[in-house]
PDB file of C-alpha atoms in Angstrom:
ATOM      1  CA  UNK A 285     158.684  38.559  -1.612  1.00  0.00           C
ATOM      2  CA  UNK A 286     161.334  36.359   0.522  1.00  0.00           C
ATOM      3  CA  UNK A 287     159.987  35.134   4.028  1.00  0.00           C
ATOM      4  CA  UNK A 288     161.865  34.679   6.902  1.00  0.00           C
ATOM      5  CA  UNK A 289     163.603  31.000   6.724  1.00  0.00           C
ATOM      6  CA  UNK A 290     163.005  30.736   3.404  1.00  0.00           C
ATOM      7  CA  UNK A 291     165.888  28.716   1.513  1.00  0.00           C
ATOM      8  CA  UNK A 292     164.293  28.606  -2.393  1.00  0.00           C
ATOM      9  CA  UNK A 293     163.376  31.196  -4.936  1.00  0.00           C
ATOM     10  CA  UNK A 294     160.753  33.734  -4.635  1.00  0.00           C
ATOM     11  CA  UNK A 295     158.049  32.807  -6.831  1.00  0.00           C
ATOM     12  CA  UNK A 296     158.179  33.803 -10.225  1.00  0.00           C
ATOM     13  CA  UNK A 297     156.082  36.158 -12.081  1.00  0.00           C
ATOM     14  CA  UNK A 298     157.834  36.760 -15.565  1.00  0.00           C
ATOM     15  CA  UNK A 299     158.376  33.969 -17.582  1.00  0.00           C
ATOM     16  CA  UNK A 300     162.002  34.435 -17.506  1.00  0.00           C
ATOM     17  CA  UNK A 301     161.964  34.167 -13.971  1.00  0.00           C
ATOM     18  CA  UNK A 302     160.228  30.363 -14.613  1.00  0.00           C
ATOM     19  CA  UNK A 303     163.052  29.362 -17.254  1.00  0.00           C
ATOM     20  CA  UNK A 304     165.921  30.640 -13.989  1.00  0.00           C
ATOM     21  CA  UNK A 305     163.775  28.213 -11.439  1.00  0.00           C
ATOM     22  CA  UNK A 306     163.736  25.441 -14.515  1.00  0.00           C
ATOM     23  CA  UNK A 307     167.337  25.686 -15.379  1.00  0.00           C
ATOM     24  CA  UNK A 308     168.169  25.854 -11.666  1.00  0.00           C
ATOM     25  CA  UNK A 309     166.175  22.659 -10.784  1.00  0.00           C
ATOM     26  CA  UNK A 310     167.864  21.171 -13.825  1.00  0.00           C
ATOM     27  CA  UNK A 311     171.431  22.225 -12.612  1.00  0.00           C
ATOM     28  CA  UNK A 312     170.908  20.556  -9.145  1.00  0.00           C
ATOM     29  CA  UNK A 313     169.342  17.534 -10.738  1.00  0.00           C
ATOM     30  CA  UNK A 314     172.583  16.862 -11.969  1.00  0.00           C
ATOM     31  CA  UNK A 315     175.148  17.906  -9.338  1.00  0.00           C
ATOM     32  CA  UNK A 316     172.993  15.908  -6.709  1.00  0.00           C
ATOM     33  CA  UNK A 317     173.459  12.695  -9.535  1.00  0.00           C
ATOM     34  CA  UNK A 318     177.173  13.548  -9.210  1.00  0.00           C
ATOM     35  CA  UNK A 319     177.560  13.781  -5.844  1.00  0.00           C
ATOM     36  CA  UNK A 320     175.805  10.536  -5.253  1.00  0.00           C
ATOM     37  CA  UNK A 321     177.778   8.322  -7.706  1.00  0.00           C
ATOM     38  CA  UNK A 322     181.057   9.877  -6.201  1.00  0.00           C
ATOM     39  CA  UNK A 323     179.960   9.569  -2.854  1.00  0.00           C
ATOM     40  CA  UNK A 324     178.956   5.643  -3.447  1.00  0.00           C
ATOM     41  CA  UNK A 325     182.215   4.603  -5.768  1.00  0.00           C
ATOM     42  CA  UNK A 326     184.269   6.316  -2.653  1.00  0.00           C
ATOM     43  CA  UNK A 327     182.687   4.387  -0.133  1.00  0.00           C
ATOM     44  CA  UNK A 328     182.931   1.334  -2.114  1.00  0.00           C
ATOM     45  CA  UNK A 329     187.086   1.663  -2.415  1.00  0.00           C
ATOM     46  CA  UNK A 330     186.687   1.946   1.010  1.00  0.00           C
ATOM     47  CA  UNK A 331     185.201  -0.925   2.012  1.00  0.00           C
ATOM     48  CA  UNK A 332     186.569  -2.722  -0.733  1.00  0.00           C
ATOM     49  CA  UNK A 333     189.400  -5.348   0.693  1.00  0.00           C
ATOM     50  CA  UNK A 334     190.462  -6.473  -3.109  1.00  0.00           C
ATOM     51  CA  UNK A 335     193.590  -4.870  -4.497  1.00  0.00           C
ATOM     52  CA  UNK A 336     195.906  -5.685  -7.804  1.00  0.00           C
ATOM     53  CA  UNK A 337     199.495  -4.549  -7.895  1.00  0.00           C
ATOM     54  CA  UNK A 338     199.838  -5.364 -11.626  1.00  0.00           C
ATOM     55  CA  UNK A 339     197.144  -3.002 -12.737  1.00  0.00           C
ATOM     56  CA  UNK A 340     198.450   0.347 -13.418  1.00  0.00           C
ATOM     57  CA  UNK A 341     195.904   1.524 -16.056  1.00  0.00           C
ATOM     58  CA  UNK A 342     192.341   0.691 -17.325  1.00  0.00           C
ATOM     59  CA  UNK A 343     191.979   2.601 -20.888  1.00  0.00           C
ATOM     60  CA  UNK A 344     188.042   1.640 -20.813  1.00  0.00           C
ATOM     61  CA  UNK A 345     187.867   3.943 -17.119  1.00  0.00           C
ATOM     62  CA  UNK A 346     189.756   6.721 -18.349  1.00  0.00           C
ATOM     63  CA  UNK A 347     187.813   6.815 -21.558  1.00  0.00           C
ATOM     64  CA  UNK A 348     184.242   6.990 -19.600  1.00  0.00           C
ATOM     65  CA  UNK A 349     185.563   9.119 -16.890  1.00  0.00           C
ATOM     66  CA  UNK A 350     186.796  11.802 -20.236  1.00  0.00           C
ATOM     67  CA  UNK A 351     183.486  11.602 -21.766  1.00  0.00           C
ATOM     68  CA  UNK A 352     180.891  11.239 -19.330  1.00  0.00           C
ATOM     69  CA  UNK A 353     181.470  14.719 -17.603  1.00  0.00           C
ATOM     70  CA  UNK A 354     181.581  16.667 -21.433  1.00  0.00           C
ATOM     71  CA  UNK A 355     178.275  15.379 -22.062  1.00  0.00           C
ATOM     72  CA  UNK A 356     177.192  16.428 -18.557  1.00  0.00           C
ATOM     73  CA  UNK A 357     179.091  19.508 -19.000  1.00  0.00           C
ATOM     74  CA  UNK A 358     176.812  20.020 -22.297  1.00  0.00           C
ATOM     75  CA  UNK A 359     173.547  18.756 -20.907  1.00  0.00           C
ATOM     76  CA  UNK A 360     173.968  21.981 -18.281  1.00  0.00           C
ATOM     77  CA  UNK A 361     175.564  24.804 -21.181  1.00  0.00           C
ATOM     78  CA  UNK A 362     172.779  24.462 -23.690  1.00  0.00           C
ATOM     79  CA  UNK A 363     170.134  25.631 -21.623  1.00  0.00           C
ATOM     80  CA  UNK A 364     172.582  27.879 -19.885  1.00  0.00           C
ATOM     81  CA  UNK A 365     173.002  29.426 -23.574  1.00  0.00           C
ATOM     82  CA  UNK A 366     169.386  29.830 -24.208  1.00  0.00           C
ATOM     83  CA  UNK A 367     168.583  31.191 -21.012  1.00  0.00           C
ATOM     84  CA  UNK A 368     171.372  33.744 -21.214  1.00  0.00           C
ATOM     85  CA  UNK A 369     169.989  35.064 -24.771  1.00  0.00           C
ATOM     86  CA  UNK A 370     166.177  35.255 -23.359  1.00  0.00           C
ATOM     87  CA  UNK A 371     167.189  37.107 -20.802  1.00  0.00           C
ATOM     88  CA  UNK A 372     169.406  39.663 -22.975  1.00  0.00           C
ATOM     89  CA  UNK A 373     167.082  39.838 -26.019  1.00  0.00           C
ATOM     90  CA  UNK A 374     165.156  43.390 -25.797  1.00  0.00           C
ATOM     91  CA  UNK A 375     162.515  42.858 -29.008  1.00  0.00           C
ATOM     92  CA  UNK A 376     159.470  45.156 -29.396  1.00  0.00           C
ATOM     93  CA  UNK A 377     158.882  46.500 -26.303  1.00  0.00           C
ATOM     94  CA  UNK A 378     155.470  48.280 -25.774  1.00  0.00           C
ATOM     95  CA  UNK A 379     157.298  51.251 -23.655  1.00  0.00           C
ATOM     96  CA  UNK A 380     160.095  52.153 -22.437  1.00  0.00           C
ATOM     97  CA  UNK A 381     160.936  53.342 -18.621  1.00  0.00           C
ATOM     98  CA  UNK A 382     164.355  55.352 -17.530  1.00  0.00           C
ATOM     99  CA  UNK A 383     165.472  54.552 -13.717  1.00  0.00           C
ATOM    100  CA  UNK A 384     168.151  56.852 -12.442  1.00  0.00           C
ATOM    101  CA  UNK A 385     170.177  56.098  -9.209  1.00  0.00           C
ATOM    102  CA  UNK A 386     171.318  58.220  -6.771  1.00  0.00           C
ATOM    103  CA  UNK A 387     172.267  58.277  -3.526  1.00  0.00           C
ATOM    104  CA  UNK A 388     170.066  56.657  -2.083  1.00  0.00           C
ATOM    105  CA  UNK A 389     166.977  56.589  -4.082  1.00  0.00           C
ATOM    106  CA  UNK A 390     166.052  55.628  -7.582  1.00  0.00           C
ATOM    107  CA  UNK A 391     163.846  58.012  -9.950  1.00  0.00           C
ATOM    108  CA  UNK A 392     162.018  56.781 -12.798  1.00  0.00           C
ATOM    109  CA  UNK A 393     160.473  59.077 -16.248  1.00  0.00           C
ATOM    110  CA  UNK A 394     157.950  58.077 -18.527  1.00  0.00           C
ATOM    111  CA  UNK A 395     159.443  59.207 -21.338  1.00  0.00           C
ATOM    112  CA  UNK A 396     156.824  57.412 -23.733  1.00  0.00           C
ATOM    113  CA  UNK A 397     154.349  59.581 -22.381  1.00  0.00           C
ATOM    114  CA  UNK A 398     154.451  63.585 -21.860  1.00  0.00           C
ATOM    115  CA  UNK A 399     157.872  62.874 -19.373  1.00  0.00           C
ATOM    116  CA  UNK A 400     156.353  61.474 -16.433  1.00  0.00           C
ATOM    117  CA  UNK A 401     159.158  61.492 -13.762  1.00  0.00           C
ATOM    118  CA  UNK A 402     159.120  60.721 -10.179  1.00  0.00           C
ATOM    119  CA  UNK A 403     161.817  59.926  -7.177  1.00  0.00           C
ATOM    120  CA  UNK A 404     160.679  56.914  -5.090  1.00  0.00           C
ATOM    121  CA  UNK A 405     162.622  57.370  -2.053  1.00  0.00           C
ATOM    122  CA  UNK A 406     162.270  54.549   0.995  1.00  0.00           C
ATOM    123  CA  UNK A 407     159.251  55.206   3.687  1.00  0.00           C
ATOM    124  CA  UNK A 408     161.408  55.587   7.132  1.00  0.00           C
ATOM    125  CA  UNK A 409     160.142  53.131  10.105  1.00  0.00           C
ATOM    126  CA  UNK A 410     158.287  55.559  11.571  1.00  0.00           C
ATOM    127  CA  UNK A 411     155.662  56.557   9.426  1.00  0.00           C
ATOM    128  CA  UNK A 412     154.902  53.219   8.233  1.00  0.00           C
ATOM    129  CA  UNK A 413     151.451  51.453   7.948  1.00  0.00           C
ATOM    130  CA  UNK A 414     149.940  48.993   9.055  1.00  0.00           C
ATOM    131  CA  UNK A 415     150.830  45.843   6.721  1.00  0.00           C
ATOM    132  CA  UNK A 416     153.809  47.600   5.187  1.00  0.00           C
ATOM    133  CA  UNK A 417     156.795  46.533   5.074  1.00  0.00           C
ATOM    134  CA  UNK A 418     159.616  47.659   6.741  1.00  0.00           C
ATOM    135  CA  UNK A 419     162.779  48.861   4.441  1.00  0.00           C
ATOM    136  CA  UNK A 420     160.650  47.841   1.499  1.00  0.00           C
ATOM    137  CA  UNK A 421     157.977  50.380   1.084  1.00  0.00           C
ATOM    138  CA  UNK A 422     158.595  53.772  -1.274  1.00  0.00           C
ATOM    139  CA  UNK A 423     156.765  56.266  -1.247  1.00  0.00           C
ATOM    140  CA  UNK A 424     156.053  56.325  -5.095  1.00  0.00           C
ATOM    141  CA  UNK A 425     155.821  52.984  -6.810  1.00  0.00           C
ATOM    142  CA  UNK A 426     157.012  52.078 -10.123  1.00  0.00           C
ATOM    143  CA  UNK A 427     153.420  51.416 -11.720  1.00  0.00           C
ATOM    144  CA  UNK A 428     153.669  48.942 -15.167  1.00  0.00           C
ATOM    145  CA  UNK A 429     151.066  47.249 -16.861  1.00  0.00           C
ATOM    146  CA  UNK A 430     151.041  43.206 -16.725  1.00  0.00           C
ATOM    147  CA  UNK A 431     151.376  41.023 -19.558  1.00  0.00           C
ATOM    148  CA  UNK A 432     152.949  44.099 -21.461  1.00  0.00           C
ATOM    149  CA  UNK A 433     156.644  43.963 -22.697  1.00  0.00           C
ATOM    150  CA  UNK A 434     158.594  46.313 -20.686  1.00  0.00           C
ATOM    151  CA  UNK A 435     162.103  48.123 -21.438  1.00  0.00           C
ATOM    152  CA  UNK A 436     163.862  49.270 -18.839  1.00  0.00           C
ATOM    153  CA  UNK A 437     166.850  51.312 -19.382  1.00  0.00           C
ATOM    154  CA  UNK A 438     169.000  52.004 -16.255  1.00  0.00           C
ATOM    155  CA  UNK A 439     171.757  54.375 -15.168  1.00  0.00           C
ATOM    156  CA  UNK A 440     173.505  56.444 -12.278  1.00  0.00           C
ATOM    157  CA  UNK A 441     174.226  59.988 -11.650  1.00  0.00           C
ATOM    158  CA  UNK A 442     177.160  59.134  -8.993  1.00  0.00           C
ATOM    159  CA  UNK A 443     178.348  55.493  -8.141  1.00  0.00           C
ATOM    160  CA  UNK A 444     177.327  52.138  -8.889  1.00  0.00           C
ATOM    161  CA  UNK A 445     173.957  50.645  -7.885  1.00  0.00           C
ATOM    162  CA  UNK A 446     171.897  47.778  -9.026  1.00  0.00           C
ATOM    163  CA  UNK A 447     168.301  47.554  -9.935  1.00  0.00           C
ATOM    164  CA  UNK A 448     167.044  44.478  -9.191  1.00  0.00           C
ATOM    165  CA  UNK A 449     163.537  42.816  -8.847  1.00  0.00           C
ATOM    166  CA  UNK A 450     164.295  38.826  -7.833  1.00  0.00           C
ATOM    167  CA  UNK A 451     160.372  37.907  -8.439  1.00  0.00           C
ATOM    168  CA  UNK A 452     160.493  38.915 -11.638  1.00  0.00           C
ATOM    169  CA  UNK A 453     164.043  38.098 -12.312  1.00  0.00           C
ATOM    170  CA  UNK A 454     166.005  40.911 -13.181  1.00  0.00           C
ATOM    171  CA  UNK A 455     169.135  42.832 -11.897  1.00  0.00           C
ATOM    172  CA  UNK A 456     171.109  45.140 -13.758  1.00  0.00           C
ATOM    173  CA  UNK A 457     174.013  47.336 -12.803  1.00  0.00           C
ATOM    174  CA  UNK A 458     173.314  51.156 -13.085  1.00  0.00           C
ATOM    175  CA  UNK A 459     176.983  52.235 -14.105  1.00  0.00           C
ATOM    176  CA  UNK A 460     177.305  56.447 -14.297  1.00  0.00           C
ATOM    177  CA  UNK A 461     177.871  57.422 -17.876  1.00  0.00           C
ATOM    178  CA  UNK A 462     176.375  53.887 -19.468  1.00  0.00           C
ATOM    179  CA  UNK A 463     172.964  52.783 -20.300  1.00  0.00           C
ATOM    180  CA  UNK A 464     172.283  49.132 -19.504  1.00  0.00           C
ATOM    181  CA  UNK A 465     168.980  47.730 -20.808  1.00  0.00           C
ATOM    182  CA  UNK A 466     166.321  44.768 -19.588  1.00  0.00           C
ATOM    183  CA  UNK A 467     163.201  43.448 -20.516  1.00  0.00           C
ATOM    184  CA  UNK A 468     160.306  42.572 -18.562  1.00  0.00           C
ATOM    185  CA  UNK A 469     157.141  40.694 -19.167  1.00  0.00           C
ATOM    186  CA  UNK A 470     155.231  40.676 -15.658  1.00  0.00           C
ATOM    187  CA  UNK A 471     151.835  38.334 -15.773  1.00  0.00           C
ATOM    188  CA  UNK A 472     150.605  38.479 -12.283  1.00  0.00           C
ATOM    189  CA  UNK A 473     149.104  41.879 -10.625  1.00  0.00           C
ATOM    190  CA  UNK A 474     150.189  42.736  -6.870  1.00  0.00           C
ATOM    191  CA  UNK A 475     153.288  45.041  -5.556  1.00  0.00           C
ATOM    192  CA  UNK A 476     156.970  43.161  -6.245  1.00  0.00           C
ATOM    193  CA  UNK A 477     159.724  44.414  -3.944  1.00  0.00           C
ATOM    194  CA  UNK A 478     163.470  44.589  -5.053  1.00  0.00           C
ATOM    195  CA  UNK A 479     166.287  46.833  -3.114  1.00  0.00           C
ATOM    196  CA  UNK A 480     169.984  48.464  -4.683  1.00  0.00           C
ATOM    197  CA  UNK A 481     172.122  44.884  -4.891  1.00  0.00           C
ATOM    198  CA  UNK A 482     175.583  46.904  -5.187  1.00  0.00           C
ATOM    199  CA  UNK A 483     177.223  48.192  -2.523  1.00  0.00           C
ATOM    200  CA  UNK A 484     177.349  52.152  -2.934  1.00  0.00           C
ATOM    201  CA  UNK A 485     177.700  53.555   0.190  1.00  0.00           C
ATOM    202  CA  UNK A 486     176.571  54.531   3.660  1.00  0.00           C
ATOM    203  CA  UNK A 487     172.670  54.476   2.927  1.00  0.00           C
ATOM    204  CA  UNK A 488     172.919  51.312   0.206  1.00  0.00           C
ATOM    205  CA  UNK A 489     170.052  49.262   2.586  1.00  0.00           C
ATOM    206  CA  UNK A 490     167.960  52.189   2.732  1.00  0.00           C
ATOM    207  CA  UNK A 491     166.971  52.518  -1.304  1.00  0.00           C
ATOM    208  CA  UNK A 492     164.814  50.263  -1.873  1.00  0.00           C
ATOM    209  CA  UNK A 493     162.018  49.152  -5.363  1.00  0.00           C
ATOM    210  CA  UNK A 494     158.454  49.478  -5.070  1.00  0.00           C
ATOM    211  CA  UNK A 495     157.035  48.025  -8.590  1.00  0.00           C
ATOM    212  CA  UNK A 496     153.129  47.853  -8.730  1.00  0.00           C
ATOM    213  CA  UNK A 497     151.433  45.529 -11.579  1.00  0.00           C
ATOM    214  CA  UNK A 498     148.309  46.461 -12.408  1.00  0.00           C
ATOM    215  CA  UNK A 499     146.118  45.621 -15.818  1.00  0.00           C
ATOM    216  CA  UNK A 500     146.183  47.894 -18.182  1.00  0.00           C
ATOM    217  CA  UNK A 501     142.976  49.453 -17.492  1.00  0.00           C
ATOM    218  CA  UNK A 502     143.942  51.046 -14.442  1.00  0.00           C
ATOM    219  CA  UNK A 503     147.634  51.593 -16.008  1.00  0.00           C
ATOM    220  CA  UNK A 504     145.511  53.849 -18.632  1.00  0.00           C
ATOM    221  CA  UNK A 505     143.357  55.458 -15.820  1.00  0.00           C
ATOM    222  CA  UNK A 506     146.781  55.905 -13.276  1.00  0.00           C
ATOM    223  CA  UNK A 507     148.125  57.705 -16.454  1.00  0.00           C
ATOM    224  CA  UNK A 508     145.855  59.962 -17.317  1.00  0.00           C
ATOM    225  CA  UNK A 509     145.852  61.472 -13.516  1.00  0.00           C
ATOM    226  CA  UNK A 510     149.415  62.424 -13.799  1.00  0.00           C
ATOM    227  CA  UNK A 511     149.166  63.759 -16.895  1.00  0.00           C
ATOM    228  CA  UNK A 512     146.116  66.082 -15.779  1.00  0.00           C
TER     229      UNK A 512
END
């Protein structure tokens, strides 16, 4: 989860998540080359005392300064491409999970397996434990099995919310009357915090995502219990 003063990414723990950070560092490798060449060719005009009145056009500038930023410009849409069809491609998931939102919690169903369904509604402040955290915790968790190809289809029963999980890189809008789909491959165990990212009304801070990771041993075991 995001710590106080933190300025970067949370880490990731989906490999989609590690292609965003890659293509991210990759971006800002560029823009800070940019910046820097601009920065030094102003400060050089600047400081530059040498002027020509009978120039008034350099083809061999205005030729490099035309193709140097499309092959920039493709260096930073080719991986954009890819990324964007990884993180839209939905292939062979292993099971299938349908989050509702409401206002203002989220409920989830198991529909894979005898119609588990749950609401996870937010813990209030006061009945909080110690080590929780505050406007974070649920009081039932979205349990998933890691290194397991997860679909998650997601909807809303009144206004517009959005699901989203930054660790594990996903956030999709839960539109009433639409399905909207995402995939998610978690590879690290522990509890992964996300809250509603769309404004939807007086409570929208207060709803927020509990998911727990766990191997599929105890995914089997957690199962079984709800089922009996």
């Amino acid at each position: 989860m995001t710590y106080w003063g933190q300025l970067g990414f949370q880490d990731a723990s989906s490999p989609l998540m590690e292609q965003i950070i890659f293509f991210h560092d990759h971006a800002m490798f560029a823009i800070i080359m940019i910046i820097t060449m601009v920065m030094y060719m102003s400060l050089m005009l600047i400081m530059n005392n040498f002027s020509c009145l009978n120039i008034t056009e350099s083809q061999k500038i205005e030729t490099i300064w035309t193709i140097a930023p499309a092959i920039i410009l493709l260096f930073l849409a080719l991986p954009s491409l890819r990324l964007l069809y990884l993180l839209d491609e939905t292939n062979n998931p292993l099971m299938t999970i349908k989050t509702m939102g409401h206002q203002w919690y989220w409920s989830y169903e198991y529909s894979d397996f005898m119609n588990i369904e749950f609401d996870s509604y937010m813990v209030p402040s006061n009945e909080l434990n110690l080590g929780d955290f505050r406007l974070l915790e649920t009081d039932h968790h979205l349990i998933l099995p890691m290194n397991t190809n997860t679909r998650i289809i997601v909807s809303s029963t009144d206004v517009i919310h959005s699901w989203t999980v930054p660790s594990l890189g996903v956030k999709v809008d839960a539109i009433p009357g639409r399905l909207n789909q995402l995939m998610m491959y978690p590879t690290k165990p522990g509890l992964y915090y996300g809250q509603c990212s769309e404004i939807c009304g007086a409570n929208h801070s207060f709803m927020p995502i509990t998911l727990e990771i766990v191997n599929m041993k105890y995914f089997i075991k957690w199962l079984n219990s709800m089922i009996n």
